[in-house]
């Protein structure tokens, strides 16, 4: 028989009231649903016996991005609260309605990671965002926000971070990722809000949606433990912060098909491609090539489409590039910048 602890629901997260050296599980109430009862966000709080920072880790802010949930579950098993310095606040499911509907978006079809910090008196998603930020995220000293690619796409393990911010750069390098993409504090994202409010934050993109991919999950876990060593929350040697395997990109953009048909994307994730290399072919239903899509710059493949049936204007390949180009006006695909996968 497995013992399961009864989980309490609380109005607010009061970290100081929680006993040191223990693991606490609870729901925090956010906005009301149509039954007139609050949505309840599940939290696991590991309160170390020793003093240290409060590190928050959020997963499934897009409800079908699930690798972060397993990462958090594995982390819980790695940590002994008696040995921990500081507090871990783990949020395995951030977008509760989206998770229940197995979809990226919130109930009202809005992307929660575009409306942060929300409004107390706003749209359905905005009210949820407001209480999520104020009851939970505001209590953190650091934030790691775990995501994946969106539906029909696959991702490598990569980091989005504002590399001009010293703390964010350190957090990014501590993950030892395949790829880091330099992203500034985009409007409406959880990461952007946190950075604007003195909570250094990065986004960790872990593979594909709707799945548990244990090799990527284990790599992500290793990065989180490395971060905790750096913050002196757990003992141990910090692993190399920059390896030769890490590619840092100053920009990234999606390439699109112009024609509809059956698309075959040629390079693999994390492959390097050269300028003018053919990265995808679009076929008609008779097997004839209608379009060859060429890379506009040399770069590295961050993500790609894996759903062959494509309409005209489908996202085909997410390319990380180094342009030394400060003006995003000159970056292809910039108009779709806001709807990127973070
Ligand atoms: Zn996401």
mmCIF file of C-alpha atoms and ligand atoms in Angstrom:
data_model
loop_
_atom_site.group_PDB
_atom_site.id
_atom_site.type_symbol
_atom_site.label_atom_id
_atom_site.label_comp_id
_atom_site.label_asym_id
_atom_site.label_seq_id
_atom_site.Cartn_x
_atom_site.Cartn_y
_atom_site.Cartn_z
ATOM 1 C CA UNK A 1 0.000 0.000 0.000
ATOM 2 C CA UNK A 2 1.383 3.383 -1.001
ATOM 3 C CA UNK A 3 0.879 6.204 1.490
ATOM 4 C CA UNK A 4 -0.369 9.375 -0.155
ATOM 5 C CA UNK A 5 -0.347 12.535 1.932
ATOM 6 C CA UNK A 6 -3.649 14.464 1.998
ATOM 7 C CA UNK A 7 -3.030 17.715 0.125
ATOM 8 C CA UNK A 8 -4.449 20.938 1.541
ATOM 9 C CA UNK A 9 -5.732 23.892 -0.432
ATOM 10 C CA UNK A 10 -4.526 27.341 0.594
ATOM 11 C CA UNK A 11 -5.552 30.832 -0.326
ATOM 12 C CA UNK A 12 -1.968 32.037 -0.640
ATOM 13 C CA UNK A 13 1.595 30.729 -0.570
ATOM 14 C CA UNK A 14 3.199 31.696 2.732
ATOM 15 C CA UNK A 15 6.654 30.163 2.540
ATOM 16 C CA UNK A 16 7.770 31.433 5.951
ATOM 17 C CA UNK A 17 4.929 29.546 7.642
ATOM 18 C CA UNK A 18 6.144 26.193 6.312
ATOM 19 C CA UNK A 19 8.288 24.020 8.502
ATOM 20 C CA UNK A 20 11.981 23.866 7.647
ATOM 21 C CA UNK A 21 13.579 20.618 6.547
ATOM 22 C CA UNK A 22 10.405 19.156 5.072
ATOM 23 C CA UNK A 23 8.498 18.645 1.808
ATOM 24 C CA UNK A 24 5.102 20.377 1.590
ATOM 25 C CA UNK A 25 2.413 19.657 -0.983
ATOM 26 C CA UNK A 26 -0.519 21.995 -1.461
ATOM 27 C CA UNK A 27 -2.911 23.610 -3.883
ATOM 28 C CA UNK A 28 -2.973 27.377 -4.210
ATOM 29 C CA UNK A 29 -6.247 28.959 -5.269
ATOM 30 C CA UNK A 30 -6.188 31.252 -8.273
ATOM 31 C CA UNK A 31 -9.150 32.602 -10.296
ATOM 32 C CA UNK A 32 -12.680 31.111 -10.188
ATOM 33 C CA UNK A 33 -14.012 28.772 -12.864
ATOM 34 C CA UNK A 34 -17.607 28.470 -14.088
ATOM 35 C CA UNK A 35 -18.575 26.313 -11.130
ATOM 36 C CA UNK A 36 -17.766 29.332 -9.016
ATOM 37 C CA UNK A 37 -14.866 27.551 -7.360
ATOM 38 C CA UNK A 38 -11.185 28.468 -7.731
ATOM 39 C CA UNK A 39 -8.778 26.759 -10.062
ATOM 40 C CA UNK A 40 -6.189 25.133 -7.820
ATOM 41 C CA UNK A 41 -2.535 25.122 -8.842
ATOM 42 C CA UNK A 42 -0.530 22.203 -7.375
ATOM 43 C CA UNK A 43 2.763 23.077 -5.658
ATOM 44 C CA UNK A 44 5.534 21.062 -4.052
ATOM 45 C CA UNK A 45 7.649 23.164 -1.726
ATOM 46 C CA UNK A 46 10.893 21.701 -0.480
ATOM 47 C CA UNK A 47 11.898 23.789 2.485
ATOM 48 C CA UNK A 48 15.557 23.255 3.247
ATOM 49 C CA UNK A 49 16.785 22.967 6.820
ATOM 50 C CA UNK A 50 19.444 25.596 6.053
ATOM 51 C CA UNK A 51 19.067 29.187 4.803
ATOM 52 C CA UNK A 52 19.376 29.942 1.085
ATOM 53 C CA UNK A 53 17.525 31.342 -1.921
ATOM 54 C CA UNK A 54 14.005 30.562 -3.111
ATOM 55 C CA UNK A 55 14.165 28.952 -6.549
ATOM 56 C CA UNK A 56 10.913 28.513 -8.451
ATOM 57 C CA UNK A 57 10.511 26.007 -11.265
ATOM 58 C CA UNK A 58 7.368 26.178 -13.389
ATOM 59 C CA UNK A 59 6.172 23.605 -15.926
ATOM 60 C CA UNK A 60 3.192 23.234 -18.290
ATOM 61 C CA UNK A 61 2.417 26.941 -18.560
ATOM 62 C CA UNK A 62 1.434 25.658 -21.970
ATOM 63 C CA UNK A 63 -0.849 22.794 -20.960
ATOM 64 C CA UNK A 64 0.467 20.187 -23.425
ATOM 65 C CA UNK A 65 4.177 20.760 -22.676
ATOM 66 C CA UNK A 66 4.800 17.889 -20.309
ATOM 67 C CA UNK A 67 8.537 17.107 -20.113
ATOM 68 C CA UNK A 68 8.876 19.692 -17.311
ATOM 69 C CA UNK A 69 6.428 17.749 -15.142
ATOM 70 C CA UNK A 70 8.637 14.662 -15.163
ATOM 71 C CA UNK A 71 11.720 16.845 -14.591
ATOM 72 C CA UNK A 72 10.094 18.223 -11.423
ATOM 73 C CA UNK A 73 9.053 14.746 -10.214
ATOM 74 C CA UNK A 74 12.615 13.476 -10.622
ATOM 75 C CA UNK A 75 13.997 16.550 -8.855
ATOM 76 C CA UNK A 76 11.724 15.917 -5.846
ATOM 77 C CA UNK A 77 13.319 12.482 -5.447
ATOM 78 C CA UNK A 78 16.856 13.900 -5.673
ATOM 79 C CA UNK A 79 16.542 16.416 -2.852
ATOM 80 C CA UNK A 80 16.861 15.737 0.873
ATOM 81 C CA UNK A 81 15.224 18.703 2.649
ATOM 82 C CA UNK A 82 17.469 18.165 5.681
ATOM 83 C CA UNK A 83 20.520 18.803 3.493
ATOM 84 C CA UNK A 84 19.024 21.562 1.343
ATOM 85 C CA UNK A 85 19.956 25.241 1.789
ATOM 86 C CA UNK A 86 17.039 27.429 0.719
ATOM 87 C CA UNK A 87 13.683 26.551 -0.784
ATOM 88 C CA UNK A 88 12.465 24.959 -4.004
ATOM 89 C CA UNK A 89 8.967 25.949 -5.103
ATOM 90 C CA UNK A 90 7.954 23.476 -7.808
ATOM 91 C CA UNK A 91 4.900 24.087 -9.977
ATOM 92 C CA UNK A 92 4.376 20.942 -12.085
ATOM 93 C CA UNK A 93 1.193 22.226 -13.769
ATOM 94 C CA UNK A 94 0.991 25.987 -14.195
ATOM 95 C CA UNK A 95 -1.870 26.179 -16.730
ATOM 96 C CA UNK A 96 -4.364 23.865 -15.039
ATOM 97 C CA UNK A 97 -7.265 24.242 -17.539
ATOM 98 C CA UNK A 98 -4.912 23.889 -20.530
ATOM 99 C CA UNK A 99 -3.471 20.725 -19.013
ATOM 100 C CA UNK A 100 -6.968 19.257 -18.523
ATOM 101 C CA UNK A 101 -7.811 20.006 -22.161
ATOM 102 C CA UNK A 102 -4.400 18.787 -23.376
ATOM 103 C CA UNK A 103 -3.797 22.077 -25.141
ATOM 104 C CA UNK A 104 -1.243 24.873 -25.179
ATOM 105 C CA UNK A 105 -3.748 27.651 -24.508
ATOM 106 C CA UNK A 106 -5.879 28.714 -21.567
ATOM 107 C CA UNK A 107 -9.661 28.143 -21.421
ATOM 108 C CA UNK A 108 -10.410 31.204 -23.547
ATOM 109 C CA UNK A 109 -7.932 30.270 -26.283
ATOM 110 C CA UNK A 110 -5.366 32.810 -25.056
ATOM 111 C CA UNK A 111 -1.660 32.036 -24.617
ATOM 112 C CA UNK A 112 -0.950 32.616 -20.912
ATOM 113 C CA UNK A 113 2.686 33.309 -21.761
ATOM 114 C CA UNK A 114 1.672 36.430 -23.691
ATOM 115 C CA UNK A 115 -0.528 38.078 -21.075
ATOM 116 C CA UNK A 116 1.701 38.117 -17.996
ATOM 117 C CA UNK A 117 1.282 39.693 -15.449
ATOM 118 C CA UNK A 118 -2.435 39.772 -16.265
ATOM 119 C CA UNK A 119 -5.024 41.995 -14.599
ATOM 120 C CA UNK A 120 -7.168 41.532 -11.508
ATOM 121 C CA UNK A 121 -10.153 42.783 -13.509
ATOM 122 C CA UNK A 122 -9.437 41.517 -17.008
ATOM 123 C CA UNK A 123 -10.223 38.682 -19.399
ATOM 124 C CA UNK A 124 -10.487 35.086 -18.125
ATOM 125 C CA UNK A 125 -6.842 34.260 -18.873
ATOM 126 C CA UNK A 126 -5.668 37.615 -17.592
ATOM 127 C CA UNK A 127 -7.271 37.155 -14.165
ATOM 128 C CA UNK A 128 -5.681 33.711 -13.829
ATOM 129 C CA UNK A 129 -2.300 35.172 -14.845
ATOM 130 C CA UNK A 130 -2.668 37.964 -12.283
ATOM 131 C CA UNK A 131 -3.211 35.621 -9.348
ATOM 132 C CA UNK A 132 -0.633 33.118 -10.603
ATOM 133 C CA UNK A 133 2.006 35.870 -10.635
ATOM 134 C CA UNK A 134 1.009 37.513 -7.374
ATOM 135 C CA UNK A 135 0.321 34.448 -5.270
ATOM 136 C CA UNK A 136 3.190 32.289 -6.504
ATOM 137 C CA UNK A 137 5.833 33.742 -8.845
ATOM 138 C CA UNK A 138 6.371 36.965 -6.903
ATOM 139 C CA UNK A 139 7.773 34.909 -3.993
ATOM 140 C CA UNK A 140 10.743 33.576 -6.002
ATOM 141 C CA UNK A 141 14.376 34.777 -6.066
ATOM 142 C CA UNK A 142 15.098 32.863 -9.300
ATOM 143 C CA UNK A 143 12.863 31.296 -11.928
ATOM 144 C CA UNK A 144 13.388 28.416 -14.345
ATOM 145 C CA UNK A 145 10.408 28.128 -16.707
ATOM 146 C CA UNK A 146 10.194 24.720 -18.423
ATOM 147 C CA UNK A 147 8.643 24.466 -21.901
ATOM 148 C CA UNK A 148 8.732 22.285 -25.028
ATOM 149 C CA UNK A 149 8.084 22.747 -28.732
ATOM 150 C CA UNK A 150 4.474 23.346 -29.760
ATOM 151 C CA UNK A 151 2.130 20.904 -31.501
ATOM 152 C CA UNK A 152 3.523 19.255 -34.639
ATOM 153 C CA UNK A 153 7.044 20.543 -33.928
ATOM 154 C CA UNK A 154 10.086 19.014 -32.257
ATOM 155 C CA UNK A 155 12.798 20.869 -30.344
ATOM 156 C CA UNK A 156 16.327 20.238 -29.224
ATOM 157 C CA UNK A 157 17.163 21.069 -25.597
ATOM 158 C CA UNK A 158 17.748 24.792 -25.682
ATOM 159 C CA UNK A 159 17.654 27.883 -23.520
ATOM 160 C CA UNK A 160 16.152 31.292 -24.102
ATOM 161 C CA UNK A 161 17.759 33.956 -21.968
ATOM 162 C CA UNK A 162 18.701 37.609 -21.919
ATOM 163 C CA UNK A 163 22.471 37.117 -22.150
ATOM 164 C CA UNK A 164 23.118 40.809 -21.457
ATOM 165 C CA UNK A 165 21.787 40.247 -17.940
ATOM 166 C CA UNK A 166 24.660 38.788 -15.910
ATOM 167 C CA UNK A 167 22.476 36.594 -13.693
ATOM 168 C CA UNK A 168 20.442 35.273 -16.615
ATOM 169 C CA UNK A 169 23.593 34.523 -18.590
ATOM 170 C CA UNK A 170 24.978 32.536 -15.646
ATOM 171 C CA UNK A 171 21.709 30.609 -15.281
ATOM 172 C CA UNK A 172 21.715 29.818 -19.004
ATOM 173 C CA UNK A 173 25.305 28.530 -19.062
ATOM 174 C CA UNK A 174 24.756 26.447 -15.919
ATOM 175 C CA UNK A 175 22.314 24.263 -17.870
ATOM 176 C CA UNK A 176 25.068 23.106 -20.295
ATOM 177 C CA UNK A 177 22.551 23.126 -23.155
ATOM 178 C CA UNK A 178 23.022 22.271 -26.836
ATOM 179 C CA UNK A 179 21.878 25.741 -27.853
ATOM 180 C CA UNK A 180 21.337 29.106 -26.156
ATOM 181 C CA UNK A 181 19.252 31.711 -27.951
ATOM 182 C CA UNK A 182 19.693 35.263 -26.811
ATOM 183 C CA UNK A 183 16.205 36.540 -26.159
ATOM 184 C CA UNK A 184 15.365 39.780 -24.451
ATOM 185 C CA UNK A 185 12.532 40.267 -22.022
ATOM 186 C CA UNK A 186 9.648 39.674 -24.352
ATOM 187 C CA UNK A 187 6.409 41.371 -23.466
ATOM 188 C CA UNK A 188 3.832 39.233 -21.738
ATOM 189 C CA UNK A 189 6.066 36.237 -21.018
ATOM 190 C CA UNK A 190 6.566 34.900 -17.516
ATOM 191 C CA UNK A 191 10.320 35.185 -18.020
ATOM 192 C CA UNK A 192 10.014 38.819 -19.130
ATOM 193 C CA UNK A 193 7.892 39.771 -16.129
ATOM 194 C CA UNK A 194 10.244 38.029 -13.692
ATOM 195 C CA UNK A 195 13.349 39.693 -15.119
ATOM 196 C CA UNK A 196 11.647 43.096 -14.967
ATOM 197 C CA UNK A 197 10.927 42.482 -11.286
ATOM 198 C CA UNK A 198 14.414 41.487 -10.168
ATOM 199 C CA UNK A 199 13.860 37.722 -10.428
ATOM 200 C CA UNK A 200 16.494 36.378 -12.845
ATOM 201 C CA UNK A 201 14.692 33.945 -15.134
ATOM 202 C CA UNK A 202 15.403 31.737 -18.123
ATOM 203 C CA UNK A 203 13.250 29.508 -20.296
ATOM 204 C CA UNK A 204 14.345 25.905 -20.773
ATOM 205 C CA UNK A 205 12.868 24.304 -23.903
ATOM 206 C CA UNK A 206 12.858 20.525 -23.462
ATOM 207 C CA UNK A 207 12.099 18.582 -26.624
ATOM 208 C CA UNK A 208 8.591 17.808 -27.810
ATOM 209 C CA UNK A 209 5.036 18.362 -26.537
ATOM 210 C CA UNK A 210 2.655 15.630 -25.304
ATOM 211 C CA UNK A 211 5.447 13.277 -24.240
ATOM 212 C CA UNK A 212 7.994 12.313 -21.628
ATOM 213 C CA UNK A 213 11.469 12.143 -23.233
ATOM 214 C CA UNK A 214 13.656 10.792 -20.480
ATOM 215 C CA UNK A 215 17.070 11.503 -21.980
ATOM 216 C CA UNK A 216 16.211 15.217 -22.355
ATOM 217 C CA UNK A 217 14.466 15.234 -18.965
ATOM 218 C CA UNK A 218 17.620 13.797 -17.337
ATOM 219 C CA UNK A 219 19.800 16.417 -19.043
ATOM 220 C CA UNK A 220 17.467 19.155 -17.823
ATOM 221 C CA UNK A 221 17.552 17.727 -14.297
ATOM 222 C CA UNK A 222 21.362 17.750 -14.402
ATOM 223 C CA UNK A 223 21.278 21.450 -15.365
ATOM 224 C CA UNK A 224 18.925 22.262 -12.491
ATOM 225 C CA UNK A 225 21.151 20.411 -10.003
ATOM 226 C CA UNK A 226 24.154 22.274 -11.424
ATOM 227 C CA UNK A 227 22.284 25.546 -10.846
ATOM 228 C CA UNK A 228 21.534 24.528 -7.266
ATOM 229 C CA UNK A 229 25.231 23.732 -6.682
ATOM 230 C CA UNK A 230 26.155 27.164 -8.018
ATOM 231 C CA UNK A 231 23.611 28.795 -5.674
ATOM 232 C CA UNK A 232 25.108 26.707 -2.802
ATOM 233 C CA UNK A 233 21.751 24.999 -2.164
ATOM 234 C CA UNK A 234 23.331 21.547 -2.438
ATOM 235 C CA UNK A 235 26.988 20.510 -2.177
ATOM 236 C CA UNK A 236 29.076 19.342 -5.116
ATOM 237 C CA UNK A 237 31.281 20.534 -7.917
ATOM 238 C CA UNK A 238 29.786 22.834 -10.543
ATOM 239 C CA UNK A 239 30.110 21.362 -14.017
ATOM 240 C CA UNK A 240 31.748 23.409 -16.765
ATOM 241 C CA UNK A 241 29.558 26.381 -17.475
ATOM 242 C CA UNK A 242 30.358 26.651 -21.145
ATOM 243 C CA UNK A 243 31.257 23.647 -23.195
ATOM 244 C CA UNK A 244 32.397 23.399 -26.776
ATOM 245 C CA UNK A 245 29.106 21.662 -27.492
ATOM 246 C CA UNK A 246 27.051 24.771 -26.704
ATOM 247 C CA UNK A 247 26.082 26.988 -29.626
ATOM 248 C CA UNK A 248 25.093 30.537 -28.697
ATOM 249 C CA UNK A 249 22.821 32.299 -31.189
ATOM 250 C CA UNK A 250 22.055 35.992 -31.131
ATOM 251 C CA UNK A 251 18.777 35.510 -32.990
ATOM 252 C CA UNK A 252 16.440 32.783 -34.132
ATOM 253 C CA UNK A 253 13.554 32.725 -36.558
ATOM 254 C CA UNK A 254 11.123 30.324 -38.175
ATOM 255 C CA UNK A 255 11.268 29.632 -41.875
ATOM 256 C CA UNK A 256 7.937 29.085 -43.626
ATOM 257 C CA UNK A 257 6.666 27.218 -46.660
ATOM 258 C CA UNK A 258 5.223 29.430 -49.397
ATOM 259 C CA UNK A 259 3.342 26.546 -50.997
ATOM 260 C CA UNK A 260 1.040 23.954 -49.491
ATOM 261 C CA UNK A 261 1.539 20.209 -49.927
ATOM 262 C CA UNK A 262 3.591 17.463 -48.338
ATOM 263 C CA UNK A 263 6.699 18.759 -46.642
ATOM 264 C CA UNK A 264 9.883 16.861 -45.863
ATOM 265 C CA UNK A 265 12.250 18.747 -43.569
ATOM 266 C CA UNK A 266 15.760 17.476 -44.266
ATOM 267 C CA UNK A 267 18.182 18.363 -41.429
ATOM 268 C CA UNK A 268 18.008 16.858 -37.940
ATOM 269 C CA UNK A 269 17.735 18.788 -34.718
ATOM 270 C CA UNK A 270 20.976 20.555 -33.727
ATOM 271 C CA UNK A 271 22.403 20.075 -37.252
ATOM 272 C CA UNK A 272 24.353 22.967 -38.666
ATOM 273 C CA UNK A 273 23.125 24.224 -42.029
ATOM 274 C CA UNK A 274 24.837 26.547 -44.499
ATOM 275 C CA UNK A 275 23.424 29.552 -46.256
ATOM 276 C CA UNK A 276 21.413 28.512 -49.349
ATOM 277 C CA UNK A 277 21.361 24.851 -48.291
ATOM 278 C CA UNK A 278 18.029 23.185 -49.146
ATOM 279 C CA UNK A 279 16.375 22.513 -45.783
ATOM 280 C CA UNK A 280 12.980 21.272 -46.957
ATOM 281 C CA UNK A 281 11.100 20.110 -50.025
ATOM 282 C CA UNK A 282 7.385 20.585 -50.517
ATOM 283 C CA UNK A 283 5.784 17.960 -52.784
ATOM 284 C CA UNK A 284 2.430 17.951 -54.507
ATOM 285 C CA UNK A 285 0.172 14.925 -54.029
ATOM 286 C CA UNK A 286 1.697 13.333 -57.153
ATOM 287 C CA UNK A 287 5.182 13.271 -55.656
ATOM 288 C CA UNK A 288 6.549 16.191 -57.661
ATOM 289 C CA UNK A 289 8.654 18.846 -55.922
ATOM 290 C CA UNK A 290 6.737 22.150 -55.853
ATOM 291 C CA UNK A 291 9.097 24.133 -53.659
ATOM 292 C CA UNK A 292 12.623 23.845 -52.325
ATOM 293 C CA UNK A 293 13.155 25.897 -49.196
ATOM 294 C CA UNK A 294 16.694 27.213 -48.713
ATOM 295 C CA UNK A 295 18.344 28.531 -45.555
ATOM 296 C CA UNK A 296 18.686 32.307 -45.680
ATOM 297 C CA UNK A 297 21.618 32.219 -43.264
ATOM 298 C CA UNK A 298 24.068 29.682 -41.918
ATOM 299 C CA UNK A 299 22.878 28.471 -38.550
ATOM 300 C CA UNK A 300 21.800 25.636 -36.290
ATOM 301 C CA UNK A 301 18.477 23.764 -36.278
ATOM 302 C CA UNK A 302 16.668 24.529 -33.011
ATOM 303 C CA UNK A 303 13.294 23.059 -33.941
ATOM 304 C CA UNK A 304 11.489 21.630 -36.927
ATOM 305 C CA UNK A 305 8.094 20.683 -38.249
ATOM 306 C CA UNK A 306 7.369 16.958 -38.149
ATOM 307 C CA UNK A 307 3.830 17.017 -39.535
ATOM 308 C CA UNK A 308 4.207 16.426 -43.272
ATOM 309 C CA UNK A 309 0.844 17.754 -44.460
ATOM 310 C CA UNK A 310 1.367 21.492 -44.615
ATOM 311 C CA UNK A 311 -0.715 24.440 -45.769
ATOM 312 C CA UNK A 312 0.947 27.369 -47.467
ATOM 313 C CA UNK A 313 2.583 29.471 -44.750
ATOM 314 C CA UNK A 314 3.380 26.602 -42.357
ATOM 315 C CA UNK A 315 6.364 26.882 -40.024
ATOM 316 C CA UNK A 316 9.032 24.537 -41.331
ATOM 317 C CA UNK A 317 12.259 25.021 -39.437
ATOM 318 C CA UNK A 318 13.430 27.106 -36.460
ATOM 319 C CA UNK A 319 16.908 28.373 -37.253
ATOM 320 C CA UNK A 320 19.352 29.802 -34.696
ATOM 321 C CA UNK A 321 21.755 32.300 -36.247
ATOM 322 C CA UNK A 322 24.545 34.671 -35.363
ATOM 323 C CA UNK A 323 24.024 37.847 -37.309
ATOM 324 C CA UNK A 324 25.643 40.406 -35.011
ATOM 325 C CA UNK A 325 22.575 42.339 -36.038
ATOM 326 C CA UNK A 326 20.904 44.435 -33.362
ATOM 327 C CA UNK A 327 17.881 45.427 -35.441
ATOM 328 C CA UNK A 328 15.198 42.719 -35.570
ATOM 329 C CA UNK A 329 13.562 44.538 -38.518
ATOM 330 C CA UNK A 330 16.155 42.856 -40.695
ATOM 331 C CA UNK A 331 15.527 39.365 -39.387
ATOM 332 C CA UNK A 332 13.298 37.215 -41.581
ATOM 333 C CA UNK A 333 10.070 36.167 -39.968
ATOM 334 C CA UNK A 334 10.307 38.805 -37.240
ATOM 335 C CA UNK A 335 6.633 39.713 -37.599
ATOM 336 C CA UNK A 336 5.810 36.334 -36.124
ATOM 337 C CA UNK A 337 8.301 36.776 -33.312
ATOM 338 C CA UNK A 338 5.571 37.044 -30.679
ATOM 339 C CA UNK A 339 4.038 33.697 -31.504
ATOM 340 C CA UNK A 340 7.266 31.777 -31.097
ATOM 341 C CA UNK A 341 7.122 28.661 -28.971
ATOM 342 C CA UNK A 342 8.229 29.964 -25.537
HETATM 343 ZN ZN1 LIG B 1 5.729 26.660 -24.080
#
